[in-house]
Tab-separated table of C-alpha atoms in Angstrom:
chain	number	residue	atom	x	y	z
D	1	MET	CA	23.821	-9.323	-24.637
D	2	ASP	CA	25.338	-12.094	-22.528
D	3	ARG	CA	27.251	-10.352	-19.717
D	4	SER	CA	29.976	-12.856	-18.825
D	5	GLU	CA	30.464	-12.874	-15.052
D	6	PRO	CA	34.123	-13.231	-13.896
D	7	ARG	CA	34.971	-16.885	-14.255
D	8	PRO	CA	36.733	-18.774	-11.392
D	9	PRO	CA	40.209	-19.879	-12.373
D	10	PRO	CA	39.828	-22.946	-14.551
D	11	GLN	CA	40.750	-26.248	-13.025
D	12	GLU	CA	43.800	-27.931	-14.443
D	13	VAL	CA	42.732	-29.988	-17.475
D	14	ALA	CA	43.843	-33.511	-17.112
D	15	GLU	CA	46.163	-34.988	-19.692
D	16	GLY	CA	44.254	-36.738	-22.451
D	17	GLU	CA	40.985	-34.991	-21.420
D	18	ASP	CA	38.567	-35.043	-24.289
D	19	PHE	CA	35.426	-33.894	-22.452
D	20	GLY	CA	33.530	-37.069	-23.572
D	21	TYR	CA	33.819	-36.333	-27.332
D	22	ARG	CA	35.448	-39.784	-27.920
D	23	LEU	CA	31.973	-41.211	-27.358
D	24	PHE	CA	30.552	-39.161	-30.296
D	25	PRO	CA	32.891	-39.868	-33.329
D	26	GLU	CA	30.828	-37.799	-35.774
D	27	ARG	CA	31.339	-34.714	-33.556
D	28	ARG	CA	35.135	-35.209	-33.839
D	29	GLY	CA	34.876	-34.751	-37.612
D	30	GLU	CA	35.507	-38.422	-38.505
D	31	ALA	CA	34.517	-39.479	-41.955
D	32	LYS	CA	31.085	-41.030	-42.215
D	33	PRO	CA	31.022	-44.612	-43.435
D	34	GLN	CA	30.941	-45.171	-47.228
D	35	ARG	CA	27.610	-46.213	-48.843
D	36	SER	CA	27.060	-49.879	-48.516
D	37	PHE	CA	24.553	-52.339	-47.272
D	38	LEU	CA	25.582	-51.478	-43.751
D	39	SER	CA	25.134	-47.749	-44.442
D	40	THR	CA	21.553	-48.650	-45.646
D	41	SER	CA	20.956	-49.958	-42.135
D	42	LEU	CA	22.500	-46.759	-40.659
D	43	PHE	CA	20.158	-44.728	-42.799
D	44	THR	CA	17.227	-46.744	-41.366
D	45	PHE	CA	18.597	-46.014	-37.823
D	46	ASN	CA	18.765	-42.351	-38.627
D	47	HIS	CA	15.370	-42.259	-40.023
D	48	LYS	CA	13.887	-44.102	-37.011
D	49	CYS	CA	15.688	-41.813	-34.681
D	50	GLN	CA	14.255	-38.661	-36.490
D	51	LEU	CA	10.804	-40.159	-36.279
D	52	MET	CA	10.961	-41.079	-32.594
D	53	LEU	CA	12.379	-37.754	-31.849
D	54	LYS	CA	9.436	-36.025	-33.520
D	55	ILE	CA	6.986	-38.221	-31.568
D	56	ALA	CA	8.817	-37.322	-28.320
D	57	LEU	CA	8.702	-33.619	-28.946
D	58	ASP	CA	5.056	-33.684	-30.030
D	59	THR	CA	3.613	-36.057	-27.331
D	60	SER	CA	5.837	-36.201	-24.225
D	61	PRO	CA	4.622	-33.726	-21.622
D	62	TYR	CA	8.134	-33.683	-20.089
D	63	ALA	CA	9.500	-32.462	-23.377
D	64	GLN	CA	6.708	-29.992	-23.931
D	65	LEU	CA	7.126	-28.319	-20.672
D	66	LEU	CA	10.940	-28.124	-21.201
D	67	LEU	CA	10.507	-26.612	-24.733
D	68	ASP	CA	8.064	-24.032	-23.388
D	69	ALA	CA	10.364	-23.130	-20.514
D	70	MET	CA	13.341	-22.805	-22.808
D	71	LYS	CA	11.383	-20.554	-25.083
D	72	GLN	CA	10.420	-18.382	-22.108
D	73	SER	CA	14.116	-18.193	-21.250
D	74	GLY	CA	14.968	-17.032	-24.772
D	75	CYS	CA	16.233	-20.360	-26.193
D	76	THR	CA	13.679	-21.586	-28.587
D	77	VAL	CA	14.577	-25.086	-29.627
D	78	TYR	CA	14.326	-25.978	-33.330
D	79	LYS	CA	14.502	-29.656	-34.093
D	80	ASP	CA	16.718	-29.418	-37.143
D	81	ARG	CA	19.168	-27.014	-35.451
D	82	HIS	CA	19.367	-28.230	-31.926
D	83	PHE	CA	19.063	-31.976	-32.364
D	84	ALA	CA	21.373	-34.408	-34.188
D	85	CYS	CA	20.901	-38.204	-34.634
D	86	GLU	CA	24.353	-39.747	-34.765
D	87	ASP	CA	26.196	-43.007	-34.198
D	88	CYS	CA	27.829	-43.065	-30.834
D	89	ASP	CA	30.501	-45.305	-29.223
D	90	GLY	CA	29.779	-47.557	-26.294
D	91	CYS	CA	26.407	-47.667	-24.448
D	92	VAL	CA	25.835	-43.953	-24.330
D	93	SER	CA	22.295	-42.775	-25.305
D	94	GLY	CA	22.849	-39.177	-25.906
D	95	GLY	CA	24.643	-35.958	-24.909
D	96	PHE	CA	24.445	-32.203	-24.930
D	97	ASP	CA	27.198	-30.428	-26.772
D	98	SER	CA	27.398	-26.926	-25.235
D	99	ALA	CA	29.931	-25.863	-27.881
D	100	THR	CA	27.370	-26.143	-30.676
D	101	SER	CA	24.182	-25.906	-28.534
D	102	GLN	CA	23.142	-29.307	-29.836
D	103	ILE	CA	21.520	-32.302	-28.344
D	104	VAL	CA	23.024	-35.500	-29.714
D	105	LEU	CA	20.854	-38.583	-29.880
D	106	CYS	CA	22.611	-41.953	-30.350
D	107	GLN	CA	20.714	-43.529	-33.236
D	108	ASN	CA	22.415	-46.787	-32.828
D	109	ASN	CA	21.548	-47.205	-29.071
D	110	ILE	CA	18.035	-45.878	-28.821
D	111	HIS	CA	15.529	-48.399	-30.125
D	112	HIS	CA	12.299	-47.820	-28.228
D	113	GLN	CA	10.080	-44.764	-27.989
D	114	SER	CA	9.955	-44.778	-24.134
D	115	HIS	CA	13.861	-44.667	-24.129
D	116	MET	CA	13.798	-41.885	-26.687
D	117	ASN	CA	11.338	-39.876	-24.511
D	118	ARG	CA	13.593	-40.274	-21.546
D	119	VAL	CA	16.813	-39.330	-23.400
D	120	VAL	CA	15.232	-36.257	-24.904
D	121	THR	CA	13.926	-35.160	-21.476
D	122	HIS	CA	17.398	-35.802	-19.925
D	123	GLU	CA	19.221	-33.865	-22.527
D	124	LEU	CA	16.674	-30.963	-22.648
D	125	ILE	CA	17.373	-30.521	-18.943
D	126	HIS	CA	21.023	-29.931	-19.704
D	127	ALA	CA	20.154	-27.550	-22.443
D	128	PHE	CA	17.656	-25.758	-20.185
D	129	ASP	CA	20.365	-25.390	-17.529
D	130	HIS	CA	22.793	-24.094	-20.251
D	131	CYS	CA	20.165	-21.541	-21.312
D	132	ARG	CA	19.231	-20.164	-17.925
D	133	ALA	CA	22.513	-20.278	-15.994
D	134	HIS	CA	26.313	-19.724	-16.478
D	135	VAL	CA	27.096	-23.406	-16.400
D	136	ASP	CA	30.753	-24.028	-16.719
D	137	TRP	CA	30.640	-27.427	-18.376
D	138	PHE	CA	34.238	-27.828	-19.050
D	139	SER	CA	36.120	-26.416	-16.095
D	140	ASN	CA	33.822	-26.872	-13.125
D	141	VAL	CA	32.994	-30.440	-12.099
D	142	LYS	CA	30.432	-29.197	-9.582
D	143	HIS	CA	28.486	-27.417	-12.214
D	144	LEU	CA	28.452	-30.592	-14.403
D	145	ALA	CA	27.508	-32.581	-11.345
D	146	CYS	CA	24.605	-30.325	-10.606
D	147	SER	CA	23.159	-30.699	-14.001
D	148	GLU	CA	23.599	-34.455	-14.059
D	149	ILE	CA	21.824	-34.680	-10.671
D	150	ARG	CA	18.879	-32.727	-12.064
D	151	ALA	CA	18.719	-34.661	-15.237
D	152	ALA	CA	18.751	-38.051	-13.518
D	153	ASN	CA	16.261	-36.801	-10.987
D	154	LEU	CA	13.732	-35.263	-13.330
D	155	SER	CA	13.818	-37.331	-16.536
D	156	GLY	CA	12.479	-40.625	-15.279
D	157	ASP	CA	15.960	-42.185	-15.394
D	158	CYS	CA	15.545	-43.399	-11.869
D	159	SER	CA	12.054	-44.838	-11.814
D	160	LEU	CA	11.622	-48.020	-9.980
D	161	ILE	CA	11.022	-49.938	-13.166
D	162	ASN	CA	14.102	-48.600	-14.942
D	163	GLU	CA	16.196	-49.507	-11.865
D	164	MET	CA	14.815	-52.956	-11.737
D	165	THR	CA	15.751	-53.538	-15.420
D	166	ARG	CA	19.273	-52.713	-14.276
D	167	PHE	CA	18.963	-55.213	-11.488
D	168	LYS	CA	19.254	-52.466	-8.853
D	169	PHE	CA	16.667	-53.089	-6.249
D	170	GLY	CA	15.654	-50.751	-3.435
D	171	LEU	CA	12.616	-48.951	-2.227
D	172	LYS	CA	12.860	-46.448	0.551
D	173	GLN	CA	14.610	-43.268	-0.844
D	174	HIS	CA	16.153	-45.470	-3.477
D	175	HIS	CA	15.449	-42.600	-6.011
D	176	GLN	CA	18.169	-40.565	-4.340
D	177	THR	CA	20.683	-43.455	-4.370
D	178	CYS	CA	19.994	-43.939	-8.118
D	179	VAL	CA	20.381	-40.168	-8.847
D	180	ARG	CA	23.671	-39.981	-7.023
D	181	ASP	CA	25.077	-43.102	-8.687
D	182	ARG	CA	24.006	-42.146	-12.199
D	183	ALA	CA	25.239	-38.597	-11.722
D	184	ILE	CA	28.716	-40.016	-10.750
D	185	ARG	CA	28.700	-42.407	-13.770
D	186	SER	CA	27.818	-39.615	-16.177
D	187	ILE	CA	30.651	-37.450	-14.840
D	188	LEU	CA	33.138	-40.341	-15.141
D	189	ALA	CA	32.112	-41.016	-18.700
D	190	VAL	CA	32.842	-37.548	-19.875
D	191	ARG	CA	35.594	-36.330	-17.688
D	192	LYS	CA	39.012	-37.701	-16.800
D	193	VAL	CA	38.610	-37.321	-13.116
D	194	SER	CA	38.903	-39.924	-10.344
D	195	LYS	CA	35.797	-41.600	-8.871
D	196	GLU	CA	36.626	-39.764	-5.508
D	197	THR	CA	36.599	-36.459	-7.409
D	198	ALA	CA	33.289	-37.208	-9.012
D	199	GLU	CA	31.797	-38.436	-5.824
D	200	LYS	CA	32.917	-35.433	-3.807
D	201	ALA	CA	31.478	-33.078	-6.484
D	202	VAL	CA	28.133	-34.809	-6.472
D	203	ASP	CA	27.886	-34.997	-2.729
D	204	GLY	CA	28.892	-31.390	-2.453
D	205	VAL	CA	26.014	-30.064	-4.476
D	206	PHE	CA	23.483	-32.892	-4.013
D	207	ASP	CA	21.078	-31.136	-1.554
D	208	SER	CA	20.888	-28.025	-3.599
D	209	CYS	CA	20.573	-29.633	-6.944
D	210	PHE	CA	18.309	-32.608	-5.935
D	211	ASN	CA	15.920	-30.020	-4.711
D	212	ASP	CA	16.023	-27.740	-7.742
D	213	HIS	CA	13.058	-28.962	-9.749
D	214	GLU	CA	12.936	-26.234	-12.370
D	215	PRO	CA	11.002	-25.910	-14.565
D	216	PHE	CA	8.759	-28.730	-13.192
D	217	GLY	CA	8.196	-27.499	-9.743
D	218	ARG	CA	8.189	-31.173	-8.494
D	219	VAL	CA	9.813	-34.470	-9.304
D	220	PRO	CA	7.668	-35.832	-12.171
D	221	HIS	CA	7.450	-39.541	-11.570
D	222	SER	CA	4.912	-40.137	-14.323
D	223	LYS	CA	3.245	-38.618	-17.307
D	224	SER	CA	0.491	-37.606	-15.028
D	225	ASP	CA	2.946	-35.683	-12.755
D	226	ALA	CA	4.420	-34.036	-15.784
D	227	LYS	CA	1.009	-32.979	-16.936
D	228	TYR	CA	0.277	-31.397	-13.558
D	229	ALA	CA	3.618	-29.680	-13.741
D	230	TYR	CA	2.916	-28.377	-17.336
D	231	ARG	CA	-0.445	-26.961	-16.108
D	232	ASN	CA	1.157	-25.106	-13.239
D	233	PHE	CA	3.838	-23.755	-15.629
D	234	GLN	CA	1.119	-22.517	-18.057
D	235	ASN	CA	-0.537	-20.931	-15.030
D	236	ARG	CA	2.566	-19.155	-13.790
D	237	ASP	CA	1.584	-15.540	-14.792
D	238	ARG	CA	-1.603	-15.868	-12.702
D	239	TYR	CA	0.259	-17.524	-9.834
D	240	TYR	CA	2.930	-14.857	-9.449
D	241	ALA	CA	0.689	-11.988	-9.995
D	242	ASN	CA	-1.577	-13.005	-7.006
D	243	LEU	CA	0.817	-13.995	-4.323
U	1	MET	CA	-0.188	-6.032	-5.675
U	2	ALA	CA	-3.388	-5.611	-7.694
U	3	ASP	CA	-6.271	-3.815	-6.043
U	4	ARG	CA	-8.756	-5.738	-3.943
U	5	GLY	CA	-11.262	-6.127	-6.779
U	6	ALA	CA	-8.771	-7.663	-9.194
U	7	TRP	CA	-7.072	-10.256	-6.891
U	8	ARG	CA	-7.856	-13.869	-7.381
U	9	PRO	CA	-6.429	-17.066	-5.883
U	10	PRO	CA	-3.024	-17.962	-7.474
U	11	ARG	CA	-4.556	-21.248	-8.658
U	12	THR	CA	-8.106	-22.147	-9.581
U	13	CYS	CA	-10.030	-23.940	-6.871
U	14	GLU	CA	-10.247	-26.947	-9.177
U	15	ASP	CA	-6.352	-27.012	-9.332
U	16	TYR	CA	-6.235	-27.094	-5.496
U	17	TRP	CA	-8.725	-29.897	-5.412
U	18	SER	CA	-6.956	-31.996	-8.041
U	19	GLU	CA	-3.524	-31.381	-6.434
U	20	TRP	CA	-5.065	-32.571	-3.043
U	21	LYS	CA	-6.587	-35.692	-4.678
U	22	HIS	CA	-3.334	-36.382	-6.583
U	23	CYS	CA	-1.314	-35.922	-3.387
U	24	LYS	CA	-3.520	-38.343	-1.426
U	25	GLY	CA	-3.468	-41.093	-4.100
U	26	ILE	CA	-1.730	-44.407	-3.672
U	27	ARG	CA	0.619	-43.682	-6.580
U	28	ASN	CA	1.878	-40.496	-4.976
U	29	LEU	CA	2.253	-42.296	-1.645
U	30	PHE	CA	4.540	-44.780	-3.282
U	31	HIS	CA	6.427	-42.179	-5.256
U	32	ASN	CA	7.072	-40.092	-2.173
U	33	TYR	CA	8.333	-43.027	-0.218
U	34	TYR	CA	10.589	-44.060	-3.092
U	35	THR	CA	12.012	-40.531	-3.269
U	36	TYR	CA	11.974	-39.198	0.367
U	37	GLY	CA	11.400	-42.210	2.449
U	38	GLU	CA	8.108	-41.070	3.914
U	39	ALA	CA	4.507	-40.458	3.211
U	40	PRO	CA	3.512	-37.089	1.661
U	41	SER	CA	1.861	-34.381	3.615
U	42	CYS	CA	-1.260	-33.358	1.755
U	43	GLU	CA	-3.393	-31.501	4.345
U	44	GLN	CA	-2.229	-28.076	3.212
U	45	TRP	CA	-3.801	-28.642	-0.268
U	46	LYS	CA	-7.065	-29.287	1.395
U	47	ILE	CA	-6.911	-26.274	3.503
U	48	ASP	CA	-6.020	-24.165	0.462
U	49	TYR	CA	-8.964	-25.550	-1.406
U	50	GLY	CA	-11.242	-24.647	1.534
U	51	ASN	CA	-9.893	-21.063	1.516
U	52	CYS	CA	-10.232	-20.776	-2.178
U	53	ARG	CA	-13.955	-21.701	-2.013
U	54	LYS	CA	-14.369	-19.368	0.916
U	55	TRP	CA	-12.853	-16.522	-1.127
U	56	GLU	CA	-15.158	-17.344	-4.019
U	57	LYS	CA	-18.127	-17.366	-1.889
U	58	SER	CA	-17.603	-14.394	0.425
U	59	LYS	CA	-14.298	-12.617	-0.599
U	60	SER	CA	-13.057	-13.280	2.879
U	61	PRO	CA	-9.758	-11.391	3.586
U	62	ASP	CA	-8.746	-14.093	5.994
U	63	ALA	CA	-9.088	-16.735	3.259
U	64	LYS	CA	-7.119	-14.520	0.851
U	65	GLU	CA	-4.328	-13.986	3.514
U	66	SER	CA	-4.134	-17.660	4.253
U	67	LEU	CA	-3.885	-18.616	0.612
U	68	CYS	CA	-1.080	-16.151	-0.057
U	69	LYS	CA	0.781	-17.304	3.102
U	70	SER	CA	0.533	-20.867	2.069
U	71	GLU	CA	1.849	-20.205	-1.468
U	72	ARG	CA	4.647	-18.076	-0.297
U	73	ALA	CA	5.669	-20.766	2.125
U	74	ARG	CA	5.784	-23.202	-0.755
U	75	ILE	CA	8.100	-20.928	-2.605
U	76	LEU	CA	10.349	-20.288	0.320
U	77	GLU	CA	10.667	-24.098	0.805
U	78	LYS	CA	12.105	-24.290	-2.681
U	79	GLN	CA	14.631	-21.604	-2.005
U	80	LYS	CA	16.129	-23.244	1.042
U	81	TYR	CA	19.426	-24.050	-0.627
U	82	ASP	CA	22.098	-21.838	-2.097
U	83	PRO	CA	22.256	-22.166	-5.911
U	84	VAL	CA	25.271	-23.799	-7.451
U	85	TRP	CA	25.536	-21.487	-10.438
U	86	GLN	CA	24.663	-17.871	-11.357
U	87	LEU	CA	21.636	-17.352	-13.432
U	88	ARG	CA	21.980	-15.608	-16.803
U	89	LYS	CA	20.445	-12.220	-17.548
U	90	SER	CA	20.137	-13.204	-21.327
U	91	PRO	CA	20.442	-16.489	-23.247
U	92	PRO	CA	23.688	-17.758	-24.535
U	93	ARG	CA	24.703	-15.627	-27.535
U	94	ASP	CA	25.627	-18.607	-29.712
U	95	TRP	CA	22.372	-20.531	-29.182
U	96	TYR	CA	21.025	-19.519	-32.633
U	97	LEU	CA	24.306	-19.467	-34.448
U	98	PRO	CA	24.089	-21.590	-37.592
U	99	LEU	CA	26.127	-24.834	-37.450
U	100	GLY	CA	29.570	-24.596	-38.943
U	101	GLN	CA	30.399	-21.341	-37.109
U	102	ASP	CA	31.426	-23.523	-34.157
U	103	LYS	CA	34.414	-22.695	-31.896
U	104	PRO	CA	37.245	-25.171	-32.618
U	105	LYS	CA	37.166	-28.141	-30.254
C-alpha cells in the first residue's frame, strides 16, 4: 500500500491557521441555509454547477487528459465522489481538499462554462499531483507552491485574454510573471504566511515546477494544444517502447 | 529493446508532420513568445519527419538511430531540474474512502 516516506519535521503552524477552510463554510460543517426563496436560487446555482461540471468533464480535452492520467496513476475520478458544488466565501472559484480527496467548485462564483472548464482543470492538476506524489499540502509551503505554479501554468489561468480581463498587460514572457503572481496569491489565500515567505517559496521552486508539464508534456495554451497533448498521452505505450 | 523487425518510430510520421506544422504556425509563435520570450525552434520536428519517412521507405538504421536520439534528447530536456517532491509508489490509500470517514479537521 502507500509506503509513507519519512516526513521532514513539520513547519510550525501559525496561530489562527485554518489552511484556507474559512473560504469553504460547508466544509467547516456549518449548517446549510433553511429552505426559502433564497435557497431556491441556491438550488439553481447547485444544479447549474453540476450541469457545467458534467459538460467540462465530457468535452474539455484538458479535463479528459487529466482524468485519463489520474486513472493510469490509480486514482480514478468519480464525479459524485470527487467533486462537490458548494457555496464559498469571497472570490474563490474552487479548491482541492486533500483531507477528503475532493475538488470543491464554488457554485456561487462560477457562472460561465469557460470559467468552469478552467477551474476544473486547475483543481484536477492539484488532484493529479496529490495522486502521483507525496505532496505535503499542510506543512510544506514549497510543495504547495509547486502545485500552484503548475496549476496556474497548465490550466489556462494565465492566457493573454484572461490577463487582459484582469487589466494586467504584458507580452514578452508575461505568462511566467502571471504564473508567479497567481501562485503567490493562491498561497496567501490558504496559508497564514507572509508575502515574503510565499514569494521565497515560489521563487525557490519556480524553475523546476514551471517546467514540469505532466501529464500534458507541454504548456497547453489552447484546446488545440490540449488535443495534441492528449494524442501524445494516448500514444505513450508505443512511444516508450520504441525509444 | 524489441528486435529489429518489431521496432517502429516512437510516433507516427503523421504525428511528426502535424507537430512540425503546429510548431511553425503563427499561434504557436505567439504562445512561445508570450511564455518564453522567444520564437520556437521547430527544425527538429522536420528532421524527425524526414527520418520517419526514410525509415518507412528503406528501414535505414541511421534514420532509426537519429529518431531515437532526438526523442531521448526531448525527454532529457524535461528532466533537467530536480523534482520538488517524491513520487508515490501507489496512490493515496484514502482516495476511494467513502465520504464521512474523513479525518477530523
